[in-house]
Short mmCIF file of C-alpha atoms in Angstrom, two decimals:
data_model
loop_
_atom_site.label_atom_id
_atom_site.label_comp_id
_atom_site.label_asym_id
_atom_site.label_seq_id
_atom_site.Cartn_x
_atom_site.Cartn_y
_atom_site.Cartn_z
CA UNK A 1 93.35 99.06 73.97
CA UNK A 2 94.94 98.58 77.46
CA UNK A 3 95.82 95.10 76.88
CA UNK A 4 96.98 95.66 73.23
CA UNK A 5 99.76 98.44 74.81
CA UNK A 6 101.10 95.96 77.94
CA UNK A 7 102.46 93.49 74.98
CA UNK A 8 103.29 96.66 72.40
CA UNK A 9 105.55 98.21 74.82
CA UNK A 10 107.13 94.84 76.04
CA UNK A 11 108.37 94.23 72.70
CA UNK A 12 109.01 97.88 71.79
CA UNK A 13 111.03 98.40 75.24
CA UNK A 14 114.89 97.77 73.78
CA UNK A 15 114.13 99.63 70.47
CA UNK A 16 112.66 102.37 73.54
CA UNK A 17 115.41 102.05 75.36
CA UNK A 18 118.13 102.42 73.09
CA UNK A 19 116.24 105.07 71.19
CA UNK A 20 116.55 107.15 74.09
CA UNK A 21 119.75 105.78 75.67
CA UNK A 22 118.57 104.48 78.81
CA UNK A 23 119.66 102.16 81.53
CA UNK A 24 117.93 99.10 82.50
CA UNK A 25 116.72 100.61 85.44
CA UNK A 26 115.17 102.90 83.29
CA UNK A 27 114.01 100.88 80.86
CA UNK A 28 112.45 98.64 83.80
CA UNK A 29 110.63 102.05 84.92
CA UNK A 30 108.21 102.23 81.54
CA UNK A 31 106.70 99.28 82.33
CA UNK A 32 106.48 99.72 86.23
CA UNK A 33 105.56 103.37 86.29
CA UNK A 34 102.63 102.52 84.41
CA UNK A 35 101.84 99.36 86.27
CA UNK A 36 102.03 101.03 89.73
CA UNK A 37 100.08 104.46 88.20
CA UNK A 38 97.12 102.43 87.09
CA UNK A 39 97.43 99.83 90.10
CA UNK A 40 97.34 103.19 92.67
CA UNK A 41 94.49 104.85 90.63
CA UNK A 42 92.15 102.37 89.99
CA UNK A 43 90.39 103.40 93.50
CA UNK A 44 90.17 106.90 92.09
CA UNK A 45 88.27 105.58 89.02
CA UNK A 46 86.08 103.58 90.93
CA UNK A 47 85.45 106.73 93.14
CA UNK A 48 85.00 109.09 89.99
CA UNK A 49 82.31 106.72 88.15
CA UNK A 50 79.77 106.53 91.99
CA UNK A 51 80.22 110.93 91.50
CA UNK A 52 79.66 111.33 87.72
CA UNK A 53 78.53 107.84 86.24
CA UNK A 54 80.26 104.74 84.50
CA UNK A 55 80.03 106.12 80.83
CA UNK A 56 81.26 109.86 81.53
CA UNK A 57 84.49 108.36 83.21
CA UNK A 58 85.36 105.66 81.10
CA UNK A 59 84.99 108.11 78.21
CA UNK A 60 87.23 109.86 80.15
CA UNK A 61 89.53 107.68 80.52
CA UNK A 62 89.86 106.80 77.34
CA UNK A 63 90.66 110.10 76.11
CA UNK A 64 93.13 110.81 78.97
CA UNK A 65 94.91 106.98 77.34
CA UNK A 66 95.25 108.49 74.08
CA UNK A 67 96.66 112.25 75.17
CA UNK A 68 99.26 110.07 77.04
CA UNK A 69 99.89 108.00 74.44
CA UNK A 70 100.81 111.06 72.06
CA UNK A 71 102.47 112.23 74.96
CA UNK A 72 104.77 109.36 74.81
CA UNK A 73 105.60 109.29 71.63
CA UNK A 74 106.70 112.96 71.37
CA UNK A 75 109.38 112.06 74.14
CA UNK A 76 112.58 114.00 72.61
CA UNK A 77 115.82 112.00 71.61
CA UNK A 78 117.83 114.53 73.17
CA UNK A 79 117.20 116.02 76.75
CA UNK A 80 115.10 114.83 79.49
CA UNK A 81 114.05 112.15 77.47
CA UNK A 82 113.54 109.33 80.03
CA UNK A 83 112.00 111.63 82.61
CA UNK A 84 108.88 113.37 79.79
CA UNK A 85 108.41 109.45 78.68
CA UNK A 86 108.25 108.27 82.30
CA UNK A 87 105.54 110.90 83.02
CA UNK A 88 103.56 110.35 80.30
CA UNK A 89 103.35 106.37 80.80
CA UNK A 90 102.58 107.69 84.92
CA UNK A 91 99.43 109.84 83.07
CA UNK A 92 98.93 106.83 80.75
CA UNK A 93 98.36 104.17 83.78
CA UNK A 94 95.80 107.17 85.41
CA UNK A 95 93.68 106.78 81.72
CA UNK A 96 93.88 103.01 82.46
CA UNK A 97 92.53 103.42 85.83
CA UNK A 98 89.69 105.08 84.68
CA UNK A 99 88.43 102.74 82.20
CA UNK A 100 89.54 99.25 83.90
CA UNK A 101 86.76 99.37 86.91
CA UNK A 102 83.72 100.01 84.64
CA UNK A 103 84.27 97.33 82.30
CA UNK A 104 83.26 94.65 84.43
CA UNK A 105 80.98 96.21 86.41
CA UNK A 106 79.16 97.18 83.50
CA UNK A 107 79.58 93.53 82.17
CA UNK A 108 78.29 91.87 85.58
CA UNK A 109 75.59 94.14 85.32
CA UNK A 110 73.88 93.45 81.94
CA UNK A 111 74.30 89.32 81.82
CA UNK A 112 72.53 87.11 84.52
CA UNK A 113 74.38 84.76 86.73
CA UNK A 114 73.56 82.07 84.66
CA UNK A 115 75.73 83.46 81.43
CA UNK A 116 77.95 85.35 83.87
CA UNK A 117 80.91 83.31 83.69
CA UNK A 118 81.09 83.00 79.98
CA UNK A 119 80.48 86.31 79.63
CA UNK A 120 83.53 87.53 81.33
CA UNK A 121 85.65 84.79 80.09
CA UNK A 122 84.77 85.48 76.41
CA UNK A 123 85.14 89.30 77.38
CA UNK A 124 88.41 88.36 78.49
CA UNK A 125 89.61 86.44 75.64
CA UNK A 126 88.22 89.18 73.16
CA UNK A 127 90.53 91.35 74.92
CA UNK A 128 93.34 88.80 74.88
CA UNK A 129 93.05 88.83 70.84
CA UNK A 130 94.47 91.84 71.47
CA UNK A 131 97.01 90.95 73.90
CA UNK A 132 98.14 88.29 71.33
CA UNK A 133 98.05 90.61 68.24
CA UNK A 134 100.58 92.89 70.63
CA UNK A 135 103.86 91.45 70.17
CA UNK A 136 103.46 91.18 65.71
CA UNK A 137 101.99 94.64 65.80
CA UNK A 138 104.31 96.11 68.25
CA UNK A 139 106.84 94.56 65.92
CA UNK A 140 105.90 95.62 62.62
CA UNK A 141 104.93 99.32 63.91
CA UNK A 142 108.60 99.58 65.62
CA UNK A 143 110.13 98.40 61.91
CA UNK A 144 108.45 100.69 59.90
CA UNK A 145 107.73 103.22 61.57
CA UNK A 146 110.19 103.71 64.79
CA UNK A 147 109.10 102.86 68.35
CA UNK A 148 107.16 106.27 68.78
CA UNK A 149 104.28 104.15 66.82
CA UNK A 150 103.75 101.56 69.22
CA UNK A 151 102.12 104.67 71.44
CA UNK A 152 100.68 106.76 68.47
CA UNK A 153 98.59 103.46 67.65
CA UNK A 154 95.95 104.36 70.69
CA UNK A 155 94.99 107.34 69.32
CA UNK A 156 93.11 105.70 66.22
CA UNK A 157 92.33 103.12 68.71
CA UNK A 158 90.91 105.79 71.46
CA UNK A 159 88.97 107.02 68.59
CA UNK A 160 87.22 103.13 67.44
CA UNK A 161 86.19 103.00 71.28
CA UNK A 162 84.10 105.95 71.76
CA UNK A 163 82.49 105.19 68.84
CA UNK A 164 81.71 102.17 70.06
CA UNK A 165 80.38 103.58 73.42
CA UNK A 166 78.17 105.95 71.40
CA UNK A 167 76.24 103.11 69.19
CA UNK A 168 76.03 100.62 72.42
CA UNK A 169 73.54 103.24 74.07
CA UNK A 170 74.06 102.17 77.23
CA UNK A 171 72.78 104.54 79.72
CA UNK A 172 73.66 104.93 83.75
CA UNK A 173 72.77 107.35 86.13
CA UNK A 174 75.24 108.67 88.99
CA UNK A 175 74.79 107.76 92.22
CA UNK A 176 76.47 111.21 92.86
CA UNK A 177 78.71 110.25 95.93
CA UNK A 178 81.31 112.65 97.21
CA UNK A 179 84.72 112.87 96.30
CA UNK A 180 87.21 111.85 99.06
CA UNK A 181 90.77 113.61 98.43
CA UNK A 182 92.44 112.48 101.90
CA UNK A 183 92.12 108.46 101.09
CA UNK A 184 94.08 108.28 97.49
CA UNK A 185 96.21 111.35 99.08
CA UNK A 186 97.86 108.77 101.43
CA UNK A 187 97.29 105.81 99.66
CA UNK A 188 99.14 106.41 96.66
CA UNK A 189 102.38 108.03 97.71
CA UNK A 190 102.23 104.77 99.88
CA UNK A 191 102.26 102.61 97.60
CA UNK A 192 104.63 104.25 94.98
CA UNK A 193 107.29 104.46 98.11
CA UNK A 194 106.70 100.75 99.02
CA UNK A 195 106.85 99.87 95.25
CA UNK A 196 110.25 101.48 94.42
CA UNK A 197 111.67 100.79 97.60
CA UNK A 198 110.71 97.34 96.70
CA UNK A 199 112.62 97.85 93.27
CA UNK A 200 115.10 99.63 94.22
CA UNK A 201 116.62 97.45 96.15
CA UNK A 202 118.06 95.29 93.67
CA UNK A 203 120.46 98.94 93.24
CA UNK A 204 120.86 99.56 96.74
CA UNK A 205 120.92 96.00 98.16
CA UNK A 206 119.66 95.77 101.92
CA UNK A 207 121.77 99.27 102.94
CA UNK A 208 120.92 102.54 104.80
CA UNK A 209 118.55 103.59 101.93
CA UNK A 210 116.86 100.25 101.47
CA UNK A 211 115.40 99.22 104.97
CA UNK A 212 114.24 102.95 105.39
CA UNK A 213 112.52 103.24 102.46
CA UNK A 214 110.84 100.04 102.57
CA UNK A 215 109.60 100.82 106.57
CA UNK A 216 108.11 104.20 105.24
CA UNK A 217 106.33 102.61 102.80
CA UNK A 218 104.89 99.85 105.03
CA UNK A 219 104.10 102.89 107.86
CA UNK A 220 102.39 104.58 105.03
CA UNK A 221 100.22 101.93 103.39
CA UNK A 222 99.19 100.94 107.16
CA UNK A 223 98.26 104.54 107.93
CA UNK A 224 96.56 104.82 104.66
CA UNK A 225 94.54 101.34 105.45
CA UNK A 226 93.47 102.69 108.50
CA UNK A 227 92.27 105.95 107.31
CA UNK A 228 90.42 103.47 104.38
CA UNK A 229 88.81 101.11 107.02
CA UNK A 230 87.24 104.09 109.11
CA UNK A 231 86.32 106.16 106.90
CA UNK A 232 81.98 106.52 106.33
CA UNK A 233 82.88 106.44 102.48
CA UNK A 234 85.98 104.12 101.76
CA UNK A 235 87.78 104.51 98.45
CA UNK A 236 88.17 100.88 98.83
CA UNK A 237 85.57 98.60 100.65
CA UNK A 238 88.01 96.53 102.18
CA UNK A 239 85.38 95.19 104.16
CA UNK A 240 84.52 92.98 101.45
CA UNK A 241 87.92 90.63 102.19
CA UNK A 242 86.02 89.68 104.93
CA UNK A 243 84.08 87.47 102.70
CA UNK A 244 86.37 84.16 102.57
CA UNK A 245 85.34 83.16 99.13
CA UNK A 246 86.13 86.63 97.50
CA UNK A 247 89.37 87.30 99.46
CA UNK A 248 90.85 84.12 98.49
CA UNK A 249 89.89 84.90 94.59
CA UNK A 250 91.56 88.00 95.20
CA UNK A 251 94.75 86.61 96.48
CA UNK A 252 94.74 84.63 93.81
CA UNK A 253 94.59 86.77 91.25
CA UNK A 254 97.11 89.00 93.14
CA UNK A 255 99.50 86.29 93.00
CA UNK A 256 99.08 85.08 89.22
CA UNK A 257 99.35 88.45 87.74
CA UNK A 258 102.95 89.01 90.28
CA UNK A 259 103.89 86.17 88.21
CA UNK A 260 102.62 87.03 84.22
CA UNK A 261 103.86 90.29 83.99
CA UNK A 262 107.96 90.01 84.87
CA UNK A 263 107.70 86.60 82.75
CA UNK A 264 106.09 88.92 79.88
CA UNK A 265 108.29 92.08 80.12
CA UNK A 266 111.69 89.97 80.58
CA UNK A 267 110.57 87.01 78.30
CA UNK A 268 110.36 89.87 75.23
CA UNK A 269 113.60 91.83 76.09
CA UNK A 270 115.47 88.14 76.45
CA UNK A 271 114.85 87.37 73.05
CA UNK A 272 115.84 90.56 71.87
CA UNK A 273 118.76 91.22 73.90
CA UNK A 274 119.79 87.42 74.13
CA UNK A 275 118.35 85.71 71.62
CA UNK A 276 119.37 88.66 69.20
CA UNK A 277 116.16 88.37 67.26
CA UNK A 278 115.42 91.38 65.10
CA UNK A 279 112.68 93.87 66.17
CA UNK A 280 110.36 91.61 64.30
CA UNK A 281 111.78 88.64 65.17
CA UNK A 282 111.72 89.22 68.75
CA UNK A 283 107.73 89.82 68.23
CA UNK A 284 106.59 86.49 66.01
CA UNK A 285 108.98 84.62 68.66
CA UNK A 286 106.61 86.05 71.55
CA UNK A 287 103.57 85.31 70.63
CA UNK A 288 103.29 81.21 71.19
CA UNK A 289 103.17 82.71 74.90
CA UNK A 290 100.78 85.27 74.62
CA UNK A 291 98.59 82.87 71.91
CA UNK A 292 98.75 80.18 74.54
CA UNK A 293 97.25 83.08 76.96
CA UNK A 294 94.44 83.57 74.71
CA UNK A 295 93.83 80.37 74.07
CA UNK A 296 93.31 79.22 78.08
CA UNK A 297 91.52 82.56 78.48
CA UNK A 298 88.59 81.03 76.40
CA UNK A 299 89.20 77.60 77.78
CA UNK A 300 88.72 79.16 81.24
CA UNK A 301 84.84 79.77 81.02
CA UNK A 302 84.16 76.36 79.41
CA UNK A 303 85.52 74.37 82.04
CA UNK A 304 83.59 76.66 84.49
CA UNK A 305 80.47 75.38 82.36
CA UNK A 306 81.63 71.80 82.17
CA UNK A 307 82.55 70.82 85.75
CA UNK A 308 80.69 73.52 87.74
CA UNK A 309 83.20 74.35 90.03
CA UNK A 310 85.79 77.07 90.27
CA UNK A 311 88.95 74.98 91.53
CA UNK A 312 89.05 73.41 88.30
CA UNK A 313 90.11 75.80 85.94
CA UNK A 314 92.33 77.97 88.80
CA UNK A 315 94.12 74.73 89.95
CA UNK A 316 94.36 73.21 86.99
CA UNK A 317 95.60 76.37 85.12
CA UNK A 318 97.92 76.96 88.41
CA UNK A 319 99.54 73.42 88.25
CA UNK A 320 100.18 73.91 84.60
CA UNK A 321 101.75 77.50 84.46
CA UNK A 322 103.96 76.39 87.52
CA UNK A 323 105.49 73.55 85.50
CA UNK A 324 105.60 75.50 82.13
CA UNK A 325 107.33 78.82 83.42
CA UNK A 326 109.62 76.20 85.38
CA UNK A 327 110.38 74.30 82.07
CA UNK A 328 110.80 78.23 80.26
CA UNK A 329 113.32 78.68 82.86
CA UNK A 330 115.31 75.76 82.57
CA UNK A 331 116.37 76.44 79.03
CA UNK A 332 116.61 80.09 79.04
CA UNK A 333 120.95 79.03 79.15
CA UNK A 334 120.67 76.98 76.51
CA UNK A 335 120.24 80.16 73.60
CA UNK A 336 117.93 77.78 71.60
CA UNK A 337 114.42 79.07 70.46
CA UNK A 338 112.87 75.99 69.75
CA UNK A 339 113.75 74.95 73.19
CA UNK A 340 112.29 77.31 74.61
CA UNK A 341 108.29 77.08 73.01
CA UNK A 342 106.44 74.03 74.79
CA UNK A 343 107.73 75.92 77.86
CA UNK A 344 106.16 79.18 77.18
CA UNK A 345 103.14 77.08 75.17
CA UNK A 346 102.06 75.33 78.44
CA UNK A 347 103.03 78.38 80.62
CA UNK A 348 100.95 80.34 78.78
CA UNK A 349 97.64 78.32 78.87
CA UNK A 350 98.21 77.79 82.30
CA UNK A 351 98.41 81.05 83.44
CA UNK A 352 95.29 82.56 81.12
CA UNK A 353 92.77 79.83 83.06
CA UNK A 354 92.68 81.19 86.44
CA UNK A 355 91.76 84.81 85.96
CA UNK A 356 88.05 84.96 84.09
CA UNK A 357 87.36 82.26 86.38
CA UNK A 358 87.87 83.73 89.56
CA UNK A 359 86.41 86.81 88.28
CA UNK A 360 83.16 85.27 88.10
CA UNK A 361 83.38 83.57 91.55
CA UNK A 362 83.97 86.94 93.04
CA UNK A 363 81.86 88.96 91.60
CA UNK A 364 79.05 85.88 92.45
CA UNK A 365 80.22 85.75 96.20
CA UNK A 366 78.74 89.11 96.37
CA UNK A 367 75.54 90.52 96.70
CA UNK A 368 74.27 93.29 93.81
CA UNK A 369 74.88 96.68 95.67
CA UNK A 370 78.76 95.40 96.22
CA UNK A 371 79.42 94.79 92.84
CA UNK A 372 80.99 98.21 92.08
CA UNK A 373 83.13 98.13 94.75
CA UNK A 374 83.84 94.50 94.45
CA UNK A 375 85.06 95.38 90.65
CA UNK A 376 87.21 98.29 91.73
CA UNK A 377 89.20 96.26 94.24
CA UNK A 378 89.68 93.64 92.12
CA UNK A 379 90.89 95.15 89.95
CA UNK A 380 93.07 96.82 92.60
CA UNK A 381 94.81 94.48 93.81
CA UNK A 382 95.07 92.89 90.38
CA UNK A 383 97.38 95.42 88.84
CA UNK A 384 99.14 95.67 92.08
CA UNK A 385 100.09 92.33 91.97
CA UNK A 386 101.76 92.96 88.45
CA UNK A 387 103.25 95.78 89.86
CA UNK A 388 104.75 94.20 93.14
CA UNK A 389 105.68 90.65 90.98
CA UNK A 390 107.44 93.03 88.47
CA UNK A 391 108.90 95.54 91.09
CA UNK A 392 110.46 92.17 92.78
CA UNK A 393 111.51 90.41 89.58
CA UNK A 394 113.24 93.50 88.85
CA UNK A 395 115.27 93.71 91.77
CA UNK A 396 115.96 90.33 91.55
CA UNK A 397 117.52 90.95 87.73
CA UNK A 398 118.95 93.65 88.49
CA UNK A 399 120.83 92.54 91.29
CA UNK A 400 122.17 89.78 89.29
CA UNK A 401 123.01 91.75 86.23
CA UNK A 402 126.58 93.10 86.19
CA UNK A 403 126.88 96.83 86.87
CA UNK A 404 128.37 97.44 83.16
CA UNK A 405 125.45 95.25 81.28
CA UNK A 406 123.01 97.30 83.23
CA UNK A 407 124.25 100.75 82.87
CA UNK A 408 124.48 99.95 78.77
CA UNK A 409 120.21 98.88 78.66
CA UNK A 410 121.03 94.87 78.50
CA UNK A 411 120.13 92.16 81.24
CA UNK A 412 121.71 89.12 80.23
CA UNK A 413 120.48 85.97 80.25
CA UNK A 414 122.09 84.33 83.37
CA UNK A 415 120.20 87.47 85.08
CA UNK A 416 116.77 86.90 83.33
CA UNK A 417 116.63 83.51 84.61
CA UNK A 418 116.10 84.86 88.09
CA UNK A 419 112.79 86.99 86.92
CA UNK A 420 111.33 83.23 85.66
CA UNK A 421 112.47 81.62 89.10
CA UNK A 422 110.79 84.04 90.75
CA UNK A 423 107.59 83.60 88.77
CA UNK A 424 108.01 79.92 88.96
CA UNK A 425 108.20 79.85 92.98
CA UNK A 426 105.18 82.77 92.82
CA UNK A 427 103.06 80.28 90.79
CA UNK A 428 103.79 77.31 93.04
CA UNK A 429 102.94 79.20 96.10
CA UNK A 430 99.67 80.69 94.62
CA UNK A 431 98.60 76.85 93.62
CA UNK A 432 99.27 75.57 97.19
CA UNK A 433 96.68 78.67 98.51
CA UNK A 434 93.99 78.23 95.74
CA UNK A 435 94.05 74.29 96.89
CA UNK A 436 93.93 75.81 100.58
CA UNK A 437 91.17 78.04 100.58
CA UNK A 438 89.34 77.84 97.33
CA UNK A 439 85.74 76.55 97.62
CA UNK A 440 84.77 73.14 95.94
CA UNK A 441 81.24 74.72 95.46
CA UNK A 442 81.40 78.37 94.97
CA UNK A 443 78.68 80.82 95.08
CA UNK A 444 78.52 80.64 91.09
CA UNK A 445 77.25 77.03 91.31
CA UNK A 446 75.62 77.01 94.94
CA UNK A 447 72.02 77.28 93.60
CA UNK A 448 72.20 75.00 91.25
CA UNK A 449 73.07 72.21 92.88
#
């Protein structure tokens, strides 16, 4: 369901945008204020399910998702229509955050290390099914029906998964922890303040506002780090980066998913705005990148299996979405299509082999009793690296767009192209670390040996 709206929406976002006549900074802020809202509140989740148990929150959270969702799609024409759609993706991203952390906790828990790596991996590219069906569906929902049924779609949805929940009678039992208010008190304005500072900049440029904004933010997350680290009951065990396998996982999923999601968002509005694809058009035209995502998904647990060792799926996948969004990039001037699809073909299998893969090397790097927290910070600093990559991407476009194009909702292509050279040099970068500090032996394969 939460992979099924991220490529929805991406497609949906011009019919969104010019629905409700908004800018491009606007229409930048419906994917970002739901990126940073479930990147800040996956702690909270994780926090929520050790007080009242994995099933009661995700349940939770999946109603909260579908409220939203309606929420969204009621957002007038007329009026404050950016601000009552902006809040509702904010509330959307919190019903996210509350049923991302127990997924793979619960999945870690119930397969043995042995079928651990698979498991995630096919979990993943289950879920990536969805991610690929995204772009058709968001299509054909946006043609028929308007753009308010790309949202209204999670409701059925919402309803398919609790059902679900109910017949897998799966039981847990609370550990019944405290709530902590003071920790996600400072730690989300921080990061909201650091984030749009961040964005913002590609408005403001480096002025009075900027430099400010972006010190605040940086005073606050350190503050709110601080509070974390001495705390007796962290919202985040951040003690766990002190385990070199797992914090170098981490980084590198941080750093691949700063790279997917501005190559996503601005890949789907290119061919829309650019490209001048219909609704429809724009969506079939997306999806040899998010079927290529799928596809290295699945590929990512089987070379796990096959060569027993984590570096070559991450490195392998790295080295090929480096060259593929660099190759995406270097037509994007052209205007041609066909151009354009072994680039976004080898992009996407690239990028969809490192993440199952390092999910099962961190979640093996730890011991049993750390796997909750493990989970929730992974997943942390997972969606916080899709919302700092699309925060700086953003600037970066918008900074380049003319002031005209980006008051009337369009971001040309000449503008675009800086969004994929930022992915590109993102990817690179993250390649030269996973070669760096990745293990050739990880804990996943340690024993066996």
């Amino acid at each position: 369901m939460v992979l099924l709206d991220v490529t929805v929406v991406a497609v949906a976002l011009d019919p969104v945008a010019r629905g409700l006549e908004m800018n491009a900074s606007a229409m930048h802020r419906v994917v970002l204020v739901y990126a940073l809202s479930l990147a800040a509140l996956v702690p909270v989740g994780g926090m929520a399910t050790r007080k009242f148990g994995l099933l009661p929150v995700f349940r939770s959270g999946v109603v909260l998702f579908a409220l939203a969702s309606g929420g969204c799609a009621l957002a007038p024409a007329v009026g404050p229509a950016a601000s009552l759609l902006l809040g509702a993706r904010a509330v959307q991203g919190a019903g996210a955050a509350l049923i991302l952390p127990v997924a793979t906790t619960v999945i870690t828990d119930v397969y043995e290390e042995r079928e651990r790596g698979r498991a995630l991996a096919t979990y993943a590219g289950v879920a990536q099914l969805f991610f690929v069906l995204g772009p058709l569906a968001g299509a054909l929902l946006t043609r028929f029906f308007g753009w308010p049924s790309v949202f209204l779609v999670n409701i059925p949805l919402a309803g398919a998964v609790l059902w679900a929940i109910a017949k897998a009678r799966w039981r847990d039992q609370a550990p019944g922890e405290p709530l902590r208010v003071l920790q996600p008190f400072l730690m989300t304005p921080a990061l909201v303040v650091l984030v749009f500072a961040l964005y913002q900049s590609g408005i403001w440029g480096l002025d009075a506002r900027t430099v400010p904004a972006l010190a605040l933010g940086v005073l606050l997350l350190a503050l709110s780090v601080r509070v974390i680290l001495r705390a007796t009951h962290p919202l985040l065990d951040l003690g766990l980066l002190r385990n070199r396998t797992y914090a170098a996982a981490v980084a590198v999923t941080f750093l691949v998913q700063a790279a997917q999601l501005p190559v996503l968002v601005h890949g789907a509005v290119y061919l829309r705005q650019d490209l001048h694809l219909t609704v429809l058009g724009s969506g079939v035209a997306l999806l040899p990148f998010v079927a290529a995502l799928a596809v290295g998904t699945f590929a990512s647990g089987f070379l796990l299996e096959r060569f027993q060792a984590i570096r070559v799926p991450v490195l392998w996948g790295l080295a090929v979405a480096t060259l593929g969004t660099a190759a995406w990039a270097a037509v994007l001037p052209w205007g041609a299509y066909l151009w354009q699809v072994p680039g976004m073909i080898v992009a996407g299998l690239g990028m969809g082999m490192p993440i199952p893969a390092l999910s099962a090397e961190m979640m093996s790097a730890v011991t049993v009793d750390e796997r909750a927290d493990a989970s929730v910070l992974r997943q942390t600093l997972r969606q916080l690296g899709g919302a700092f990559g699309f925060a700086a991407a953003g600037a970066l476009v918008l900074s380049a767009n003319d002031r005209e194009s980006n008051a009337a909702g369009i971001i040309k292509a000449s503008a675009t192209l800086h969004g994929f050279v930022f992915a590109s040099i993102v990817l690179a970068v993250t390649f030269a670390l996973a070669a760096a500090k990745l293990p050739r032996k990880g804990p996943l394969f340690r024993n066996r040996v």
